[in-house]
PDB file of C-alpha atoms in Angstrom:
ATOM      1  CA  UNK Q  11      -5.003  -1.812  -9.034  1.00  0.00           C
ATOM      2  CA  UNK Q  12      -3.056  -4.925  -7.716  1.00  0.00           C
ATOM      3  CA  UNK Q  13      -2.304  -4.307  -3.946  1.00  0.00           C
ATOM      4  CA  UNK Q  14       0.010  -6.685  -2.250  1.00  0.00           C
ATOM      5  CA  UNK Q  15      -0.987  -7.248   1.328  1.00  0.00           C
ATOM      6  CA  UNK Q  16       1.938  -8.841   3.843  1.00  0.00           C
ATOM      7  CA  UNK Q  17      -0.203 -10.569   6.777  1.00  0.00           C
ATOM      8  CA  UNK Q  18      -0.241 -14.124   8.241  1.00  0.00           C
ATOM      9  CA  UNK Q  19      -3.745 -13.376   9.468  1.00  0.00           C
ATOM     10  CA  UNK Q  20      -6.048 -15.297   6.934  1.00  0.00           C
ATOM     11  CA  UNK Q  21      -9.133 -13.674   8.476  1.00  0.00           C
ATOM     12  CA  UNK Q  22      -7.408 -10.127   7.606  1.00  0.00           C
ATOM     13  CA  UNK Q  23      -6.229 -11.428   4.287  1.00  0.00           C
ATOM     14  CA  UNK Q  24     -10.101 -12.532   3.351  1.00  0.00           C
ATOM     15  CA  UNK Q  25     -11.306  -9.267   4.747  1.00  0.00           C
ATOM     16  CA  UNK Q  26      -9.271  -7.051   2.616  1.00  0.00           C
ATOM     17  CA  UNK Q  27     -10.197  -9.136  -0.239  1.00  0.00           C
ATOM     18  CA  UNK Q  28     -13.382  -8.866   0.268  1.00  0.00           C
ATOM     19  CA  UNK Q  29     -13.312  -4.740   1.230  1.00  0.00           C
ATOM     20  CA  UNK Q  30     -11.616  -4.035  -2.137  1.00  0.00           C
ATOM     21  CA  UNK Q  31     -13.693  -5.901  -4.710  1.00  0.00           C
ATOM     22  CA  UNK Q  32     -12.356  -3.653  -7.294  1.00  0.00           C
ATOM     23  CA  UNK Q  33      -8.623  -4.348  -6.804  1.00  0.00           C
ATOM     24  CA  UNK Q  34      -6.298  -7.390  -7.971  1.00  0.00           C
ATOM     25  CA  UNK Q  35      -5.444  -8.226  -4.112  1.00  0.00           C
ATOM     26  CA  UNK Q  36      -2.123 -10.440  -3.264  1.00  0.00           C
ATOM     27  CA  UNK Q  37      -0.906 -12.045  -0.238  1.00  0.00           C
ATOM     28  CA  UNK Q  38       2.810 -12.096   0.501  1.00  0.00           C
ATOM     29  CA  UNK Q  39       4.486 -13.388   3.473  1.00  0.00           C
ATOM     30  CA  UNK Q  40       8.306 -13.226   2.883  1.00  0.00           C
ATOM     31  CA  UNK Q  41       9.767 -10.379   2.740  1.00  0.00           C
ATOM     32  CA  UNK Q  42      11.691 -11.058  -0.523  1.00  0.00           C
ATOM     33  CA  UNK Q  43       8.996 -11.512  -2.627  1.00  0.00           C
ATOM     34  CA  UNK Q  44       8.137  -7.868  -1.584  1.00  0.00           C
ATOM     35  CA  UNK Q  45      11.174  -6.504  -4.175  1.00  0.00           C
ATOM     36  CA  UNK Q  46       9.003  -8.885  -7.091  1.00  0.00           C
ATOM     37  CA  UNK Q  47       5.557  -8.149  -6.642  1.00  0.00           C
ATOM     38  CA  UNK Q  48       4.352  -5.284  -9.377  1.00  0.00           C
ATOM     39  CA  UNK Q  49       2.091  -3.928  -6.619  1.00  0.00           C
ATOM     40  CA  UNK Q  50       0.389  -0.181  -6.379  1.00  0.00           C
ATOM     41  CA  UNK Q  51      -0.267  -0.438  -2.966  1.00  0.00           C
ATOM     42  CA  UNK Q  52       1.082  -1.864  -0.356  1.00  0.00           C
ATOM     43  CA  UNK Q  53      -0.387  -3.301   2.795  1.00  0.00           C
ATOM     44  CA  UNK Q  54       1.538  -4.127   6.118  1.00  0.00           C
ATOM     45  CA  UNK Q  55       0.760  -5.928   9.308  1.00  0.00           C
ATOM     46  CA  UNK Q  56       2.796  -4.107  11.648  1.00  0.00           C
ATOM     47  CA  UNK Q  57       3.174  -7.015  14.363  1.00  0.00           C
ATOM     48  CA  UNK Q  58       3.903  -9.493  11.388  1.00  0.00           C
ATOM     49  CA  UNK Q  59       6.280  -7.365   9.888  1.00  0.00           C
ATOM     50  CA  UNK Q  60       8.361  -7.255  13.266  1.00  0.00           C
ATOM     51  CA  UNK Q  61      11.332  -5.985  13.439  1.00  0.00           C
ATOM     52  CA  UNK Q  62      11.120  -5.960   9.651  1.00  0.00           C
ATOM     53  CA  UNK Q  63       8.979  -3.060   9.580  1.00  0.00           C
ATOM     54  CA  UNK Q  64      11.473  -0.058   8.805  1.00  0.00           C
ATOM     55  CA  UNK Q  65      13.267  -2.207   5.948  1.00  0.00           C
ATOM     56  CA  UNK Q  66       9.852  -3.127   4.266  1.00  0.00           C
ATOM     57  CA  UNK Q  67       8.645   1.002   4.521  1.00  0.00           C
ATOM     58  CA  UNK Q  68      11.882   2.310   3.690  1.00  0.00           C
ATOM     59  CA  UNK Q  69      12.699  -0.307   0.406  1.00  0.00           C
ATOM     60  CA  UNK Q  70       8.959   0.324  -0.566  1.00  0.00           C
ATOM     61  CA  UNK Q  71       8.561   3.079  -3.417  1.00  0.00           C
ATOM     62  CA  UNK Q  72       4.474   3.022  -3.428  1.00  0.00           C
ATOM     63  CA  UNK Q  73       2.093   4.202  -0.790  1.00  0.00           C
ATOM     64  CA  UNK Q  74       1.862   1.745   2.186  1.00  0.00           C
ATOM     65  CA  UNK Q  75      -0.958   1.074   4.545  1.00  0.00           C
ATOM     66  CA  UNK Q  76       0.017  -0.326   8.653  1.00  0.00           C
ATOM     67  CA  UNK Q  77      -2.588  -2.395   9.960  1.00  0.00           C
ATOM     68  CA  UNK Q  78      -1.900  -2.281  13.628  1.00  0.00           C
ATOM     69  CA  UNK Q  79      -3.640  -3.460  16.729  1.00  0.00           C
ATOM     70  CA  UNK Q  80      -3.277  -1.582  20.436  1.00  0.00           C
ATOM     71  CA  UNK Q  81      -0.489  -3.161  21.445  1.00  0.00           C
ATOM     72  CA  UNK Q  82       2.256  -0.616  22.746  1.00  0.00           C
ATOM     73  CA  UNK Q  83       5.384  -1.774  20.627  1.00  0.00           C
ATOM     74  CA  UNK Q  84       2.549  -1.255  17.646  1.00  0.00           C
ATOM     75  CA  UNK Q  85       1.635   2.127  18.318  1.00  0.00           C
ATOM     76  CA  UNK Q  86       5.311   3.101  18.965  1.00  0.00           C
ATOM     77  CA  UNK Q  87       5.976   1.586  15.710  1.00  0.00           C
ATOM     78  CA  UNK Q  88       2.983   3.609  14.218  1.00  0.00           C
ATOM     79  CA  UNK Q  89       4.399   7.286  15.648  1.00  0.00           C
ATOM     80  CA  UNK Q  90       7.537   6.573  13.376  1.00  0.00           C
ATOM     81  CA  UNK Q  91       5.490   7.220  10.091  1.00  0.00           C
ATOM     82  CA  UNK Q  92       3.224   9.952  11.126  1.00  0.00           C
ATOM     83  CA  UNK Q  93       2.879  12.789   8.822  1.00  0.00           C
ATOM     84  CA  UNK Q  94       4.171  11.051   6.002  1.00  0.00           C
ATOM     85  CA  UNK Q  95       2.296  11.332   2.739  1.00  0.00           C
ATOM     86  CA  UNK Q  96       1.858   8.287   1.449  1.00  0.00           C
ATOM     87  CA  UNK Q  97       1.900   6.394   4.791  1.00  0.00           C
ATOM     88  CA  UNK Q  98      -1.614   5.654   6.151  1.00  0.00           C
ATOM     89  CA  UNK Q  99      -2.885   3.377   9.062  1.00  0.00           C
ATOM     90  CA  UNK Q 100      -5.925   1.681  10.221  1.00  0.00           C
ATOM     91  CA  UNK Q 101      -6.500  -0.235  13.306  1.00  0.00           C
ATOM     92  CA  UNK Q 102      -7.748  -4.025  13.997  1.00  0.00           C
ATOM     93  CA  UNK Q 103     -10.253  -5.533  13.946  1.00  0.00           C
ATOM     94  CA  UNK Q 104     -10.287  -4.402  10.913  1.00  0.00           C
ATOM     95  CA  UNK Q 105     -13.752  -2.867   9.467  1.00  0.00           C
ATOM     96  CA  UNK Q 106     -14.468  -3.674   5.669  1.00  0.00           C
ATOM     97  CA  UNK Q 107     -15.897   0.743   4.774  1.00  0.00           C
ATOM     98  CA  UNK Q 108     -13.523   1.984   7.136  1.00  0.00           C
ATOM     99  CA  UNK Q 109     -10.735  -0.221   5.134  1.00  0.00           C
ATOM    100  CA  UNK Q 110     -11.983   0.438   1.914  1.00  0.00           C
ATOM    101  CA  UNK Q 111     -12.154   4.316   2.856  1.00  0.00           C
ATOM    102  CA  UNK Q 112      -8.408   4.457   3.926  1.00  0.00           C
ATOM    103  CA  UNK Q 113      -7.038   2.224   0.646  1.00  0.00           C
ATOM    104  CA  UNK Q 114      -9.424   5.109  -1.718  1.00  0.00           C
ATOM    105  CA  UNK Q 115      -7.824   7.958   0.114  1.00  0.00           C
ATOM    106  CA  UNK Q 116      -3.959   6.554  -0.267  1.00  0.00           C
ATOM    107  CA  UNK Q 117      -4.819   5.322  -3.721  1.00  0.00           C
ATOM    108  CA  UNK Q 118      -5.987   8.930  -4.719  1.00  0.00           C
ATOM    109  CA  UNK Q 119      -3.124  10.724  -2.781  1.00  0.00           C
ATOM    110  CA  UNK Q 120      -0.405   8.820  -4.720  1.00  0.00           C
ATOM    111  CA  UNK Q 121      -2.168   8.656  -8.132  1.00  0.00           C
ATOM    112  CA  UNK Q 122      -4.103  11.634  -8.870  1.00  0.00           C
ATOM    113  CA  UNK Q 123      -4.505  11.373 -12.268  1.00  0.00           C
ATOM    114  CA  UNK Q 124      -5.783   7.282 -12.083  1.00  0.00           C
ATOM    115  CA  UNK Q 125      -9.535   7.071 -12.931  1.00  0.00           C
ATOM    116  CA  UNK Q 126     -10.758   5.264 -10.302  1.00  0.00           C
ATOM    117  CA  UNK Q 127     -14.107   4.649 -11.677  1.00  0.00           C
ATOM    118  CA  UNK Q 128     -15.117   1.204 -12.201  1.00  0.00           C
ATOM    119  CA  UNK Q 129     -17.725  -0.028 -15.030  1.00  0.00           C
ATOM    120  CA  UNK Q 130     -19.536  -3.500 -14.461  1.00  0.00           C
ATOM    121  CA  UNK Q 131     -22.443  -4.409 -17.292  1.00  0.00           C
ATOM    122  CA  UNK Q 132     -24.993  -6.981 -16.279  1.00  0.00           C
ATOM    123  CA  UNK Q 133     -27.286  -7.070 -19.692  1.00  0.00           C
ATOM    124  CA  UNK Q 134     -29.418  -4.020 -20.060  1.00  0.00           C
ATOM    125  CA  UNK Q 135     -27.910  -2.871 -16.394  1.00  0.00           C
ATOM    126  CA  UNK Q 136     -25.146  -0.246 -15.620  1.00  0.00           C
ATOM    127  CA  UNK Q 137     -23.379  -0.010 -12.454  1.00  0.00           C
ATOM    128  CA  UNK Q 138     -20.886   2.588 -12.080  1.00  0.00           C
ATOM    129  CA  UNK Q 139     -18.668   3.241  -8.757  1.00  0.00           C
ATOM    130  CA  UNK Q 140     -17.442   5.389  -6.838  1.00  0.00           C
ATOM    131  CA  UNK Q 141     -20.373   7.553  -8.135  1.00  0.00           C
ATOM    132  CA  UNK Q 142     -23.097   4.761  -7.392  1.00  0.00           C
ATOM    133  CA  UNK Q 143     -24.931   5.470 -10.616  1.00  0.00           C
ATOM    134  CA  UNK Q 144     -26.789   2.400 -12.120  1.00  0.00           C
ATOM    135  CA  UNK Q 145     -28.595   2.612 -15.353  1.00  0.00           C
ATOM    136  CA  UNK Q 146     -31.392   0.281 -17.204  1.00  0.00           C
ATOM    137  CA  UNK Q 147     -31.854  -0.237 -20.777  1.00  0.00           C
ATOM    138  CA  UNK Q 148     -29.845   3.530 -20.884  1.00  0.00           C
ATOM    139  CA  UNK Q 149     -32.369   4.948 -17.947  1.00  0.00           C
ATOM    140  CA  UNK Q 150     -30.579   6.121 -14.983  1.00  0.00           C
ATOM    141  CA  UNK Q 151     -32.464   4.706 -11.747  1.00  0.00           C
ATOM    142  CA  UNK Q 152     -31.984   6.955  -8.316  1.00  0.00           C
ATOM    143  CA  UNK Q 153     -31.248   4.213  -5.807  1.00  0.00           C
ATOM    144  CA  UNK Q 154     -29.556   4.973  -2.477  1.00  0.00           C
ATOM    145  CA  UNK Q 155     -25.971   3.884  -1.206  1.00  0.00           C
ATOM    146  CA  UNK Q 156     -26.986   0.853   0.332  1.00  0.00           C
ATOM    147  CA  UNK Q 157     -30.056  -0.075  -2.346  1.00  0.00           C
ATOM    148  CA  UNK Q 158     -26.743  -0.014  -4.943  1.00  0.00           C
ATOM    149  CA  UNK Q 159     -24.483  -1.799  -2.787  1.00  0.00           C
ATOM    150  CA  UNK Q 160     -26.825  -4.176  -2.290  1.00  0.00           C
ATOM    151  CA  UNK Q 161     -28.041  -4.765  -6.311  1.00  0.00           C
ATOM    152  CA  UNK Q 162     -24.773  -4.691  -7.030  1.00  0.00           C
ATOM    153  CA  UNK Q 163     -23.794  -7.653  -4.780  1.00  0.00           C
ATOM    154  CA  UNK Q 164     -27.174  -9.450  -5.883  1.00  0.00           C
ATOM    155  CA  UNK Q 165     -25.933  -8.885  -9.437  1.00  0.00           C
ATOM    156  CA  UNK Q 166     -22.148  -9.959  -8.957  1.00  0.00           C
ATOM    157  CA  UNK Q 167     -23.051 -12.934  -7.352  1.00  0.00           C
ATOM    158  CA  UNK Q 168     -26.243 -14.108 -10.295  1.00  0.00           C
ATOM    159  CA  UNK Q 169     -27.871 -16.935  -9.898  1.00  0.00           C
ATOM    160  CA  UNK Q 170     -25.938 -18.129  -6.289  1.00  0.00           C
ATOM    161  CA  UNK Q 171     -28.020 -17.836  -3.383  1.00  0.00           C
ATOM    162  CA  UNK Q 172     -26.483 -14.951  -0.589  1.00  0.00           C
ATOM    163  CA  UNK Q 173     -26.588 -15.579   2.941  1.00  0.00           C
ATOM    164  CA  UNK Q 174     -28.518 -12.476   5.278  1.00  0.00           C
ATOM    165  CA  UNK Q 175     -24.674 -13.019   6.721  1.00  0.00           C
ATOM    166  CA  UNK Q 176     -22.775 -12.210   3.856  1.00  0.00           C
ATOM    167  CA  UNK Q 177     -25.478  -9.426   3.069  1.00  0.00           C
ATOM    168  CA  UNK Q 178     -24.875  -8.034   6.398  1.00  0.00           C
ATOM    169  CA  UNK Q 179     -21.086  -8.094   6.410  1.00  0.00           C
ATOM    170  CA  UNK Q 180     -21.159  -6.762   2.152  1.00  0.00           C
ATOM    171  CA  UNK Q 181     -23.629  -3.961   2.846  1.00  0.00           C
ATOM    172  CA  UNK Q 182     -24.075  -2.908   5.830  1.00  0.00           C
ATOM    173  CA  UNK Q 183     -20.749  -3.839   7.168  1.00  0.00           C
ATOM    174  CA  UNK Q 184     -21.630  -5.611  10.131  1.00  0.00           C
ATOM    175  CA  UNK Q 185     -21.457  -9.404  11.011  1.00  0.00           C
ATOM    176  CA  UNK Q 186     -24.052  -9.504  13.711  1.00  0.00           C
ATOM    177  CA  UNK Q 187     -26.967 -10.506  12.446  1.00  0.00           C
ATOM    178  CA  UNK Q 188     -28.822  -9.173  15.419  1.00  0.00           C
ATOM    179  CA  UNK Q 189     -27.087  -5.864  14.439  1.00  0.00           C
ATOM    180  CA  UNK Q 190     -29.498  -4.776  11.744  1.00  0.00           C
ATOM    181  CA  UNK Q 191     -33.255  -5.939  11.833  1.00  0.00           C
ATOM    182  CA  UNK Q 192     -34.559  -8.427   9.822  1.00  0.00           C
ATOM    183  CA  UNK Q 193     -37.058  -5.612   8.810  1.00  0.00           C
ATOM    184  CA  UNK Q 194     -34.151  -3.056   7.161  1.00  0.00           C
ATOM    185  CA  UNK Q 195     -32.607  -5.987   5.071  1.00  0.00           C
ATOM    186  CA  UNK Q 196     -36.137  -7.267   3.814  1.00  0.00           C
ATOM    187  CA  UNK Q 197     -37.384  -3.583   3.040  1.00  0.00           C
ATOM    188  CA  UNK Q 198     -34.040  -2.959   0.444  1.00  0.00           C
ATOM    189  CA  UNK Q 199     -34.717  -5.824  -0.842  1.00  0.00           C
ATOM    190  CA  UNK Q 200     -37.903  -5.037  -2.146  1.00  0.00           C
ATOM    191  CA  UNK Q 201     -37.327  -1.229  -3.006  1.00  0.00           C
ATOM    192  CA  UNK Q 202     -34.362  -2.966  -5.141  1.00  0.00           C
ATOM    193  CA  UNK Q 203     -36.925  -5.231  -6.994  1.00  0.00           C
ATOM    194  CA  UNK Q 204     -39.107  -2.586  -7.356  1.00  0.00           C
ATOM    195  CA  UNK Q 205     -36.801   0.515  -8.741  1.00  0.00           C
ATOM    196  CA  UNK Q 206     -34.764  -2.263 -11.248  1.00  0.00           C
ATOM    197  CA  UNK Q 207     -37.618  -4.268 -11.962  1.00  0.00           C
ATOM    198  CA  UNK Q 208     -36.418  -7.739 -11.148  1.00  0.00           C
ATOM    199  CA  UNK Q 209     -39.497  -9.274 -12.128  1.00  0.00           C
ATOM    200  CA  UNK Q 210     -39.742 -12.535 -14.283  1.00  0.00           C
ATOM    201  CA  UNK Q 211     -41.483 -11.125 -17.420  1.00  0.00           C
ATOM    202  CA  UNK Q 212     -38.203  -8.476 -17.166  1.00  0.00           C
ATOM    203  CA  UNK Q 213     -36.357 -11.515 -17.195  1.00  0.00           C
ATOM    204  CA  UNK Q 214     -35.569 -11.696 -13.363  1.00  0.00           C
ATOM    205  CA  UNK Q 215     -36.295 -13.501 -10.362  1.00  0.00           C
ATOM    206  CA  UNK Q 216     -34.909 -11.810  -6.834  1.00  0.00           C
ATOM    207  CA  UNK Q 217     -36.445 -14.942  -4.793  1.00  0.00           C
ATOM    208  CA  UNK Q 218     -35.947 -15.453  -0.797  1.00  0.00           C
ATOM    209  CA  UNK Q 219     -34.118 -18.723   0.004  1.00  0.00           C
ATOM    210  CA  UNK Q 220     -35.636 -20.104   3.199  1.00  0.00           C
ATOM    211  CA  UNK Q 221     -34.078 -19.809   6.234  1.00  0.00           C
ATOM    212  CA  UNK Q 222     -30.695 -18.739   4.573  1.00  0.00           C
ATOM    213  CA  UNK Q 223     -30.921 -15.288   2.243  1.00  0.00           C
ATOM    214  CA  UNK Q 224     -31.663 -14.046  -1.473  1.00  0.00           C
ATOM    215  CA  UNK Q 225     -30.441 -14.878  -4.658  1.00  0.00           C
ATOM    216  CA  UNK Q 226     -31.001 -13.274  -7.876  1.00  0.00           C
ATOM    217  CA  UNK Q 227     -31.937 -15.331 -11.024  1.00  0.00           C
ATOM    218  CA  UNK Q 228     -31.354 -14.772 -14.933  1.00  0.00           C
ATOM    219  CA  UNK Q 229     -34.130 -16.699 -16.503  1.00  0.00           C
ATOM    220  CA  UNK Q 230     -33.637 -17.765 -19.880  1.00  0.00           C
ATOM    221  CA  UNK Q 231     -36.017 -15.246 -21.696  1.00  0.00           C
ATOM    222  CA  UNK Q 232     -38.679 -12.802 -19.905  1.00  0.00           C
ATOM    223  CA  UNK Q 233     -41.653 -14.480 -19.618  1.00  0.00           C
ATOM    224  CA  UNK Q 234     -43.696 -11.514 -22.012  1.00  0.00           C
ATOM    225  CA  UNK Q 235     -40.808 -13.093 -24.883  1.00  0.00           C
ATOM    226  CA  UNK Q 236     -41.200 -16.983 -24.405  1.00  0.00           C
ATOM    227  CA  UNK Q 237     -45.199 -16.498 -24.890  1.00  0.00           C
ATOM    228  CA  UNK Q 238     -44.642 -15.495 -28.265  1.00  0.00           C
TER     229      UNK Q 238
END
């Protein structure tokens, strides 16, 4: 769905992007372009939108999510909308599961009929979402939330190396690298090799990158193939 977001933050603005993979994301920061954009959703800074606010939630015909932070004049603002159905809000810092969580919620409350599943084919391999079901060669493979968050990235991202940061942040949510131990990230890695068999006569290499993270490989033809 495209989801116009109105922010001057461009941390926020990357976040979001990055917390809703699945959606056709838009910054806009005047308030006229609001009236143009053929949004779904709509997502509002509350300080940015100032003074603003009531004209941009009012004019607004979609559901609309208020990012706010703990200033007073913010929460004030907030109380104004509570109760309303297809008013939501989420506090800052913003967290990229709890952000994606709200945006599913709103998306589902104001279009109950839209399928929200998503399809993404990498060769012989399936990934499905919400329902985190991943198939290979048409054999469904039981991994766990974060094992198909985590192939999924590694998949999305083929042949570019990932940093442990970005793995951190995309998985598990957190940008502290001290946050999660070395061990956790390491150990899905492997159980992900091992349950989609990312091996190179498969046709895969999931290598480490030294001092920086993974990165998953397509070689040119399994290794079993080019003997022939």
């Amino acid at each position: 769905m495209h989801i116009s977001i109105f922010s001057r933050s461009a941390d926020d603005l990357a976040l979001i992007a990055r917390s809703l993979p699945a959606h056709d994301c838009e910054a806009v920061q005047q308030r006229a372009d609001l009236r143009r954009a053929q949004a779904q959703l709509l997502i509002v800074d509350v300080a940015d939108a100032g003074e603003h606010l009531a004209e941009i939630v009012q004019a607004a015909t979609l559901p609309v999510l208020l990012l706010a932070g703990d200033a007073l004049a913010e929460l004030a603002a907030l109380s104004e909308y509570a109760g309303r159905r297809l008013v939501e809000s989420e506090f800052k810092p913003l967290r990229r599961h709890a952000l994606a969580a709200r945006v599913a919620l709103l998306l589902q409350r104001a279009y109950p009929d839209h399928d929200a599943r998503q399809v993404q084919q990498f060769g012989d391999y399936r990934f499905e979402t919400p329902a985190h079901v991943v198939t290979h060669a048409g054999v469904p493979v039981t991994l766990t939330q974060k094992e198909f968050a985590l192939a999924l990235l590694l998949f999305a991202s083929l042949g570019r190396p990932l940093s442990r940061v970005t793995l951190l942040e995309s998985v598990w949510g957190v940008e502290d690298d001290n946050a999660v131990p070395t061990r956790t990230i390491d150990t899905h890695i492997s159980r992900v090799r091992s349950k989609l068999s990312l091996k190179p006569e498969n046709g895969y290499r999931l290598s480490t990158v030294y001092g920086y993270g993974y990165q998953l490989e397509r070689l040119h033809a399994p290794a079993a193939a080019a003997k022939k």
